[in-house]
CSV table of C-alpha atoms and ligand atoms in Angstrom, one decimal:
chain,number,residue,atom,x,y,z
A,15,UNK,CA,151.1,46.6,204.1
A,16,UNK,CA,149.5,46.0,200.6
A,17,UNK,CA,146.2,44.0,201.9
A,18,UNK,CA,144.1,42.9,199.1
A,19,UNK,CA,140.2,41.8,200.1
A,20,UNK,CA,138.6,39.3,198.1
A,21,UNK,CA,135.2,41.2,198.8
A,22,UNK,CA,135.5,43.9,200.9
A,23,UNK,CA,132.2,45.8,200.1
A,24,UNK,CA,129.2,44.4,201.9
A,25,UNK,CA,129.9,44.2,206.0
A,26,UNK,CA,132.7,42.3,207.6
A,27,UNK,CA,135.1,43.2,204.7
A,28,UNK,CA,133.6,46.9,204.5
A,29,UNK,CA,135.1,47.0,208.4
A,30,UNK,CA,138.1,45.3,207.8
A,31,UNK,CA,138.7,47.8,204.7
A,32,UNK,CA,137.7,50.8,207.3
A,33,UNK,CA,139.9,49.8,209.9
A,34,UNK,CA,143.1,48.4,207.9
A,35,UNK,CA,142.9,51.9,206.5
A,36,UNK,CA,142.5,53.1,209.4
A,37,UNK,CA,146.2,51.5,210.3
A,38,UNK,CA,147.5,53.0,207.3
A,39,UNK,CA,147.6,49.8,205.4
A,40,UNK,CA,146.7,50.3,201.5
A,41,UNK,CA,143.8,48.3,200.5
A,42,UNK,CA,142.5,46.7,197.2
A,43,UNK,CA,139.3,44.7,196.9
A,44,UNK,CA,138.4,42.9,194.6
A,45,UNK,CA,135.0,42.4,193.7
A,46,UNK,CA,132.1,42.0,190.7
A,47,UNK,CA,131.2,45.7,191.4
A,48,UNK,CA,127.5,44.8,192.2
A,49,UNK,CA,128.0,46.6,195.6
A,50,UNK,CA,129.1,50.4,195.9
A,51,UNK,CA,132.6,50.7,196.1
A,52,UNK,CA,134.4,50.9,199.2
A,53,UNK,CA,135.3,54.4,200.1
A,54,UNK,CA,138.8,53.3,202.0
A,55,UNK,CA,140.2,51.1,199.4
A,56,UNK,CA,142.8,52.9,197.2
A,57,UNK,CA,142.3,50.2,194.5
A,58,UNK,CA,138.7,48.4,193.6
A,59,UNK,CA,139.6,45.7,190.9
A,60,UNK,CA,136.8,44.3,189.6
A,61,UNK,CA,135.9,40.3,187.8
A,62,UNK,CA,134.6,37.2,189.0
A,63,UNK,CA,136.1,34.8,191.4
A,64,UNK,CA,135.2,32.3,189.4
A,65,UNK,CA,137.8,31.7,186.8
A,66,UNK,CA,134.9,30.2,184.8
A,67,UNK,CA,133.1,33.7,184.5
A,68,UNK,CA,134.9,36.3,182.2
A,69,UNK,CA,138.3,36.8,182.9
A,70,UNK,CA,138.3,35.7,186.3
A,71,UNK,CA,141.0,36.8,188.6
A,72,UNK,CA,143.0,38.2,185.8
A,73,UNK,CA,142.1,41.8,187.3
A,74,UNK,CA,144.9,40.9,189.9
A,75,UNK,CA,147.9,40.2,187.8
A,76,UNK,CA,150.9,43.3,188.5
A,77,UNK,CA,149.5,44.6,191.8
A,78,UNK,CA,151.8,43.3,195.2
A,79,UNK,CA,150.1,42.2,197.9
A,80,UNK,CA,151.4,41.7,201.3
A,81,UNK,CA,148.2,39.5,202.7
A,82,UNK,CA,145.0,38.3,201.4
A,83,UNK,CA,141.8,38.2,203.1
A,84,UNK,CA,139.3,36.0,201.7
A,85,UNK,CA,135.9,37.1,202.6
A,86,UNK,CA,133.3,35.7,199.4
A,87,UNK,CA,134.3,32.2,199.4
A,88,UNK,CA,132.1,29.4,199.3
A,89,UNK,CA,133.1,26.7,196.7
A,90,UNK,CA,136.5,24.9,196.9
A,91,UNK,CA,136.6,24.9,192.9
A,92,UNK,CA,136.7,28.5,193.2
A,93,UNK,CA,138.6,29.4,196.3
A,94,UNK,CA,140.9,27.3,195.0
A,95,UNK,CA,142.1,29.1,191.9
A,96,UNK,CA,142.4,32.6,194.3
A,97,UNK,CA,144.3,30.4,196.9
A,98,UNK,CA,146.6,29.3,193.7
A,99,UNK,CA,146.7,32.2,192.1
A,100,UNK,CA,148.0,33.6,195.4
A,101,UNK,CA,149.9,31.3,197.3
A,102,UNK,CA,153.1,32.7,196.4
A,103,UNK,CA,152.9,36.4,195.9
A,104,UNK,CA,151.4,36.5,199.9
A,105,UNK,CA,153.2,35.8,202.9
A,106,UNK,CA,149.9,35.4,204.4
A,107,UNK,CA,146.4,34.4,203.2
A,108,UNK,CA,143.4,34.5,205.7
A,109,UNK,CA,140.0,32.8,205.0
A,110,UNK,CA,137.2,33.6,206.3
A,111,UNK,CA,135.2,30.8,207.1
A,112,UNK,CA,132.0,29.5,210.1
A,113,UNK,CA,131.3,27.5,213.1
A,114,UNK,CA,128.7,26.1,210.7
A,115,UNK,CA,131.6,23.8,209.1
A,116,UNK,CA,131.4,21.4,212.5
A,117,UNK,CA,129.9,17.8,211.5
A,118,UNK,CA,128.2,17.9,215.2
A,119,UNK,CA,127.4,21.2,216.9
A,120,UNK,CA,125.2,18.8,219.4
A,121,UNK,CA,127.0,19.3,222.4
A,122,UNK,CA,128.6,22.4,223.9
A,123,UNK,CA,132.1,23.7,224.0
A,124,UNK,CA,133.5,22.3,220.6
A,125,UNK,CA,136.8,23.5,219.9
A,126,UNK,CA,138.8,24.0,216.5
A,127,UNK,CA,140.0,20.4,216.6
A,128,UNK,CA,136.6,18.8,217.2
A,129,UNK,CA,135.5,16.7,213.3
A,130,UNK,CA,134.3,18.7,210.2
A,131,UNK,CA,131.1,18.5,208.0
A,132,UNK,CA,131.5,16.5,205.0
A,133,UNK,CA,130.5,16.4,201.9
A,134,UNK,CA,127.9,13.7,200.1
A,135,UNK,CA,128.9,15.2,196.7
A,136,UNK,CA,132.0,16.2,196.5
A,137,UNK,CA,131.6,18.0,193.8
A,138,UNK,CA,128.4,19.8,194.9
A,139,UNK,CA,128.8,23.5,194.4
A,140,UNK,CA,125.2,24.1,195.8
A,141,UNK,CA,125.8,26.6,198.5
A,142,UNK,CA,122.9,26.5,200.8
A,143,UNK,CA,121.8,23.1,201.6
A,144,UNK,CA,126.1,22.3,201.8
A,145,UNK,CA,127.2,25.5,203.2
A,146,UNK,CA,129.0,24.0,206.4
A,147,UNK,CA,130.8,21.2,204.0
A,148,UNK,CA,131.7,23.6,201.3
A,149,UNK,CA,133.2,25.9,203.9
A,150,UNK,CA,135.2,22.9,205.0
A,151,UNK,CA,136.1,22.0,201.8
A,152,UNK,CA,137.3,25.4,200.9
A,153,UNK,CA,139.5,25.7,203.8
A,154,UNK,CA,140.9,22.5,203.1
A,155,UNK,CA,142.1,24.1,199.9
A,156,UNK,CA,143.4,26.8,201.1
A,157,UNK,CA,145.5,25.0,204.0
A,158,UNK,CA,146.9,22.4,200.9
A,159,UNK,CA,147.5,25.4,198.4
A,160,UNK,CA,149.2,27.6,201.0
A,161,UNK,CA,150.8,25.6,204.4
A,162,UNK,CA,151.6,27.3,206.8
A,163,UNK,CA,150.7,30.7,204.9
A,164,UNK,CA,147.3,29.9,205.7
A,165,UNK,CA,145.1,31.4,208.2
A,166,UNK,CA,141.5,30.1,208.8
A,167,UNK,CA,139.0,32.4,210.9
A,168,UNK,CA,135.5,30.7,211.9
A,169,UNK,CA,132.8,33.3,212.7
A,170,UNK,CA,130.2,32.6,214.5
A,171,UNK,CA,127.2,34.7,214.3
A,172,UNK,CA,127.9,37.8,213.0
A,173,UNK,CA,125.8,40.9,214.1
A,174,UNK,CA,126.3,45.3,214.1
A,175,UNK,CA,125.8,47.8,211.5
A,176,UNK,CA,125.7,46.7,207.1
A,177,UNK,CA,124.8,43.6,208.6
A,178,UNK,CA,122.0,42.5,205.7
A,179,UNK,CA,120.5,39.7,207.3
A,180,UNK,CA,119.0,41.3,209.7
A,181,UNK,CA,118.8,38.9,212.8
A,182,UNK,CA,120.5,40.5,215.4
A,183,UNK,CA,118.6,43.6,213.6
A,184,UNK,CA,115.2,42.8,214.8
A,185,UNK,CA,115.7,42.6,217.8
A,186,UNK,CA,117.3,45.7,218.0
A,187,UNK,CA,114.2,47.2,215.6
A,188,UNK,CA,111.4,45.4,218.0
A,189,UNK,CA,113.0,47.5,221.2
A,190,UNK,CA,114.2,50.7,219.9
A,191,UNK,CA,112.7,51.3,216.8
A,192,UNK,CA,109.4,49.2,216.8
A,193,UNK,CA,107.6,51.2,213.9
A,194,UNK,CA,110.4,49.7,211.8
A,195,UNK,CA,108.4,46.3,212.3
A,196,UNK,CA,104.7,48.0,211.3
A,197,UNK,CA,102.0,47.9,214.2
A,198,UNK,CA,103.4,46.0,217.1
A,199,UNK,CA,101.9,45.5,220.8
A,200,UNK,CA,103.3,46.3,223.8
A,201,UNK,CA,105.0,43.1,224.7
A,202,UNK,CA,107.5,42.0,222.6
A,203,UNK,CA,108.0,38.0,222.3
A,204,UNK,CA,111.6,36.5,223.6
A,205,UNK,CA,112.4,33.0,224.0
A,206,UNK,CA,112.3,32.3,227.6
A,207,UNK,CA,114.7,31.0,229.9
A,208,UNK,CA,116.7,34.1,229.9
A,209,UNK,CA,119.4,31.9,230.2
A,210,UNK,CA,119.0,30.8,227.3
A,211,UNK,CA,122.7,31.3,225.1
A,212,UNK,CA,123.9,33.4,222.9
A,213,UNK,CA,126.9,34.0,220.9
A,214,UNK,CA,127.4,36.3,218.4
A,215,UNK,CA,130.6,39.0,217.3
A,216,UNK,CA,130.5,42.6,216.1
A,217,UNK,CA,131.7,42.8,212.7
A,218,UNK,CA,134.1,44.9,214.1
A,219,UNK,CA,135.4,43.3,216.4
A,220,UNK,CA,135.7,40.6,214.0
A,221,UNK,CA,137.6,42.7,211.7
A,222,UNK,CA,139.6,43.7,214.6
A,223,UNK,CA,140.9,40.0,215.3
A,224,UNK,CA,141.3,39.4,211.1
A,225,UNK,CA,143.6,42.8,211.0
A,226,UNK,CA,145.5,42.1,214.2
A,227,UNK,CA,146.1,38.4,212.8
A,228,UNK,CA,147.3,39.7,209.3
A,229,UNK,CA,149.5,42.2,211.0
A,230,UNK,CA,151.0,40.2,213.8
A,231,UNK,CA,151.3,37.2,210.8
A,232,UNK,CA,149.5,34.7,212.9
A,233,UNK,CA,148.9,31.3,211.3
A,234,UNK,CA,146.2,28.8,212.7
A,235,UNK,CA,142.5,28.4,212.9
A,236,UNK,CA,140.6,30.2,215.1
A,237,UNK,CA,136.5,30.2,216.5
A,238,UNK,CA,135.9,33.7,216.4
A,239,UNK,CA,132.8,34.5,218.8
A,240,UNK,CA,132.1,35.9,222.0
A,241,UNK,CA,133.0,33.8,224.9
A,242,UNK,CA,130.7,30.9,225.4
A,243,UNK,CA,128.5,31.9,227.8
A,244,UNK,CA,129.1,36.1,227.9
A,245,UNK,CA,126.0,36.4,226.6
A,246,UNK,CA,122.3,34.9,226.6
A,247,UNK,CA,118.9,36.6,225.8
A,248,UNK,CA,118.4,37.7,229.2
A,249,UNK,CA,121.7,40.0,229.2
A,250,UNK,CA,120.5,40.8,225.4
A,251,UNK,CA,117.1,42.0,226.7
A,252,UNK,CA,117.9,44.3,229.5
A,253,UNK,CA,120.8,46.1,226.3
A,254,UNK,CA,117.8,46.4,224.4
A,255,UNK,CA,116.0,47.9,227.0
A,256,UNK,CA,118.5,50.1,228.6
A,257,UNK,CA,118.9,51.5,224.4
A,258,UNK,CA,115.4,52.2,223.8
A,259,UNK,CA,113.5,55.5,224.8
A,260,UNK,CA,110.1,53.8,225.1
A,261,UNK,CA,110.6,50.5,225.8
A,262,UNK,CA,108.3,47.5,225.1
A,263,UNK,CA,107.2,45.2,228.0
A,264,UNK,CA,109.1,41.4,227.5
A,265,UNK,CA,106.9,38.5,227.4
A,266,UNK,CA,108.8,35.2,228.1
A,267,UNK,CA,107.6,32.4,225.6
A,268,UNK,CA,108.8,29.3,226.4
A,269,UNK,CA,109.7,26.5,223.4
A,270,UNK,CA,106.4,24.7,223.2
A,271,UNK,CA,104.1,27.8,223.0
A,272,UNK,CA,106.3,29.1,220.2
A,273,UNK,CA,106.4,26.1,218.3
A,274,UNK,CA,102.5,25.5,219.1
A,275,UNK,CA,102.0,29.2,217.5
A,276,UNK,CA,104.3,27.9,214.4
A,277,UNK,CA,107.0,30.6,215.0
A,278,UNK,CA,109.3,29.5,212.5
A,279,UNK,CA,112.9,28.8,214.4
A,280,UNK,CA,115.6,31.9,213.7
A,281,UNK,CA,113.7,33.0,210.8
A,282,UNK,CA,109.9,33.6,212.6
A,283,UNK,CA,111.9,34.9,215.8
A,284,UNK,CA,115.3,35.9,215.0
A,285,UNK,CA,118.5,34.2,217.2
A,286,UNK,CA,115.3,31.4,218.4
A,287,UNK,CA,116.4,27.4,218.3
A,288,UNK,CA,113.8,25.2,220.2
A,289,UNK,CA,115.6,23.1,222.6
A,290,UNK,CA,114.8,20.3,220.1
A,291,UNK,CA,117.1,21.6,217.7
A,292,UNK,CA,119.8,19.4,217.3
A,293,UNK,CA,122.4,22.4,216.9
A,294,UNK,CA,121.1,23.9,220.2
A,295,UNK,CA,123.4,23.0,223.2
A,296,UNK,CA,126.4,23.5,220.6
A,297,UNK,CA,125.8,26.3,217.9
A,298,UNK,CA,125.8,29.2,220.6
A,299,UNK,CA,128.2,27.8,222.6
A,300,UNK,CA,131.5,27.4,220.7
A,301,UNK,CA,134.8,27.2,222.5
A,302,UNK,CA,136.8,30.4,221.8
A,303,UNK,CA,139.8,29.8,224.2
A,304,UNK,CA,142.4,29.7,221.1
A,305,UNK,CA,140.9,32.8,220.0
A,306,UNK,CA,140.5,34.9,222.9
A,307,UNK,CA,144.5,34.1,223.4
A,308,UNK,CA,145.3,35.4,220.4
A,309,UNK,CA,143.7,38.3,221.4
A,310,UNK,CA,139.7,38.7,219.9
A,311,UNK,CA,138.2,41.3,222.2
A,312,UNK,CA,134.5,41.5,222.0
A,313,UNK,CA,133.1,45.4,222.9
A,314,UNK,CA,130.1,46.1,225.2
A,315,UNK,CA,127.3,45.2,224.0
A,316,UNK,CA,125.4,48.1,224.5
A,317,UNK,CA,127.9,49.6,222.0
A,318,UNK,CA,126.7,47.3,219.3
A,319,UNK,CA,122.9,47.5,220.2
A,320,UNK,CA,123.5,51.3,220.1
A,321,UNK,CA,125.2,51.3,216.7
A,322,UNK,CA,123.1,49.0,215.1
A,323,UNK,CA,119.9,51.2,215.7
A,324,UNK,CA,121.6,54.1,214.6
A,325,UNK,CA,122.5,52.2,211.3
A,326,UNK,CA,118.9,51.0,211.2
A,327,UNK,CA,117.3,54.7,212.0
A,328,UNK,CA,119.1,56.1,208.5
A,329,UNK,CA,118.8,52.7,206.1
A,330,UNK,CA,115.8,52.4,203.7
A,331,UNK,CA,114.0,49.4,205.7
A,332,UNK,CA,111.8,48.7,202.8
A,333,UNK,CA,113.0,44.7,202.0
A,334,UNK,CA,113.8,43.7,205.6
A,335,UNK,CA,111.8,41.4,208.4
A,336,UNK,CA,109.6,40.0,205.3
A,337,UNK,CA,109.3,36.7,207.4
A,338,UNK,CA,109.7,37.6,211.1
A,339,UNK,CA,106.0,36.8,212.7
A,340,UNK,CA,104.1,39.5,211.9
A,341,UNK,CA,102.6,42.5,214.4
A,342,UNK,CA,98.8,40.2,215.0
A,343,UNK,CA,101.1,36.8,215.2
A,344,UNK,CA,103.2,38.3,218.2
A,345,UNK,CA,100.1,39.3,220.0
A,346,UNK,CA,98.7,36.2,219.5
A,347,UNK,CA,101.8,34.2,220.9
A,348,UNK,CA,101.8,36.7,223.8
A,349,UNK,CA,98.0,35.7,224.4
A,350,UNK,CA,98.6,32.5,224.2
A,351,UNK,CA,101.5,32.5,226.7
A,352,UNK,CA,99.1,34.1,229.0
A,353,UNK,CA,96.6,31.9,228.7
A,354,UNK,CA,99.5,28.8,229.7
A,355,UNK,CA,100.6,30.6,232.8
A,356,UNK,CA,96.8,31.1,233.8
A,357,UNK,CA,95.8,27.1,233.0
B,408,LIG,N1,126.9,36.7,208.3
B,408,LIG,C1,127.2,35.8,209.2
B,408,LIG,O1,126.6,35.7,210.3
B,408,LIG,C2,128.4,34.9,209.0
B,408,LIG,C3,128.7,33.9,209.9
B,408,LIG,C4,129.8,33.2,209.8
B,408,LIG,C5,130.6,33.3,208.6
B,408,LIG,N2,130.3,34.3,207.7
B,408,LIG,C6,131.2,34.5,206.6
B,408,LIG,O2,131.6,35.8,206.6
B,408,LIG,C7,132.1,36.1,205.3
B,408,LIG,C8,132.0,37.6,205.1
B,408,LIG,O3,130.9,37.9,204.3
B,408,LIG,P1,130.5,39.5,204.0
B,408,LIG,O4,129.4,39.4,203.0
B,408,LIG,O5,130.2,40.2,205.2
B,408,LIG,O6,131.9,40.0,203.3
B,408,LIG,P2,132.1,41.3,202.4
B,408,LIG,O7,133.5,41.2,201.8
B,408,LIG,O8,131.7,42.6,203.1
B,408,LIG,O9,131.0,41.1,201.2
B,408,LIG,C9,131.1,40.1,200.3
B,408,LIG,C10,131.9,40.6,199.0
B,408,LIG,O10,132.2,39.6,198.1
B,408,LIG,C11,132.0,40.2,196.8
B,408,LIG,N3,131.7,39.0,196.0
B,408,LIG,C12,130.7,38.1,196.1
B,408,LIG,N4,130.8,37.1,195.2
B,408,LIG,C13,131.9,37.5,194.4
B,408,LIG,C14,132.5,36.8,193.3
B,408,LIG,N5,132.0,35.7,192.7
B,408,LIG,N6,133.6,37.4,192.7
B,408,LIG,C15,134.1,38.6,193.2
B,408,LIG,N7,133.6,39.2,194.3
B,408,LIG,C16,132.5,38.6,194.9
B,408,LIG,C17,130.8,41.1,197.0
B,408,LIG,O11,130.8,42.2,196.0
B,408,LIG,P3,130.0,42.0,194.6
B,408,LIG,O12,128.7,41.5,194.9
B,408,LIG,O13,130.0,43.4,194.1
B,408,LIG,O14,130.8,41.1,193.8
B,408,LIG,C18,131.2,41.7,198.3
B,408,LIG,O15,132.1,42.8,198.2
B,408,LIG,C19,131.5,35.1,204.3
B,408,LIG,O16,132.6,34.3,203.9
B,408,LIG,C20,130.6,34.3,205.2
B,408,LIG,O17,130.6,32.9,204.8
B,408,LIG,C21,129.2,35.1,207.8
């Protein structure tokens, strides 16, 4: 199959270029060419996406393409020229899209029909503050532009090696490769109840279910996540500390000692919403049921903890964790708990 990648060169298209190579398909991407070239592709076009920058998609015009896989886009305007550009030369055009595009992620379990965020501006094309609407909007676009063509894949959380963001990445740092963080103590800070939820998906696994979907030519729109429920931070913990050689002691923080201490949610502490959090029941608790039927597998997650330090252990580490709480602010949260379960 000819599969072009709209992206392709950062982390979940830089697996699905691996492994759709991997499966002998021939792969293009297309990209601005501010990241390295992917080393599977046997075509790297280059332009903007925007058909208001330069020449646009115009880089595209004479190749065949089998599939699409749209994995950089944010703005209907935008998405919208690809997904018309496309519509006919595909039999197949996926999008890549988030759980963030739920109106209400209150309540747990919400499932691909449940209602979508909206948009106060329409014609906003400010990504962060709109990101969940946008998304919407863009896979609107797509759905109109291509029918029953169309293929709409909602990620959750996405975690494992190139993974820049580097959320699921402390935590994997804090246990296994602690000096990556600078002088740390020897407890490590975790949101307590160990039940506490989480949801996440190897890229890989991800670009596992994208492939399969392409290949198999499977139409729909899909949460893509681990199960609800699979995982939470005490399962998380013990990987961590079954992966690392020297292993920090876990002190269990509970909500209002972390917010007394000002640890900033999912930024301060990686993977952390407070119970306050409006998101919280909901955002790590998806429904995947349509998913997991069309066959998402999700890998042990030792496999990913394991992976993800080895990716860590060779990267320059210089630009990451700049707001994670700091070495002195973990001890001091850890004090703090202390002095709560003395009182
Ligand atoms: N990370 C998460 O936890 C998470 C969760 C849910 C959903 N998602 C979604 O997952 C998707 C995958 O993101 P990824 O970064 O991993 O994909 P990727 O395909 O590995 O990287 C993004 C690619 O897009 C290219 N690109 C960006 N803007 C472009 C433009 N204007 N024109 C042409 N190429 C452009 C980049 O290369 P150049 O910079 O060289 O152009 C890069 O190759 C995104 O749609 C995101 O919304 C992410």
């Amino acid at each position: 199959m000819n599969l072009l990648l709209l992206g392709g060169t950062r982390f979940v298209g830089r697996h699905v270029a691996e492994l759709a190579t991997r499966r002998g398909h021939a792969v293009t991407t297309f990209t601005r060419g501010r990241e390295a070239a992917s080393p599977h592709a046997v075509r790297a076009l280059t332009g903007d996406r925007d058909p208001r920058i330069g020449a646009g998609l115009a880089a595209l015009a004479g190749h065949p393409f089998d599939a699409v896989v749209d994995l950089s886009g944010y703005v209907p305007r935008v998405v919208g020229a690809s997904a018309a550009a496309l519509a006919d030369r595909v039999r197949r055009y996926l999008f890549v899209s988030s759980v963030s595009v739920y109106a209400d992620l209150s309540y747990p379990d919400a499932d691909e029909s449940a209602p979508l965020a909206t948009l106060a501006d329409p014609a906003t094309e400010d990504v962060l503050p709109n990101y969940g609407g946008l998304k919407a909007a863009c896979e609107a676009v797509v759905r109109d532009a291509c029918g029953s063509r169309a293929t709409i894949v909602r990620p959750g959380l996405i975690v494992g090696p190139f993974d820049s963001t580097d959320r699921f990445g402390y935590w994997v740092a804090r246990f296994v490769h602690p000096h990556l963080l600078g002088n740390r103590g020897a407890e490590a800070v975790v949101p307590a109840p160990p039940s506490r939820a989480l949801q996440f998906i190897d890229a890989r696994d991800l670009a596992a279910f994208i492939v399969d979907l392409v290949e198999r030519d499977v139409g729909g729109t899909f949460n893509a996540v681990s199960p609800p429920g699979q995982w939470t931070f005490g399962v998380l913990a013990a990987a961590l500390h079954a992966a690392a050689d020297a292993p920090p002691g876990i002190a269990w923080v509970d909500d209002d000692v972390l917010v007394a201490q000002k640890v900033e949610p999912w930024t301060g502490l990686p993977l952390w919403l407070p119970a306050a959090e409006p998101d919280h029941a909901g955002f790590m608790h998806v429904s995947t049921a349509r998913a997991l039927e069309a066959g998402l597998g999700t890998r042990p997650l030792g496999e990913t903890v394991a992976d993800t330090a080895t990716w860590l252990a060779a990267r320059d580490n210089a630009a990451a964790w700049k707001h994670v709480l700091t070495g002195s602010a973990e001890r001091a949260v850890v004090d703090a708990a202390r002095r709560r379960t003395r009182a």
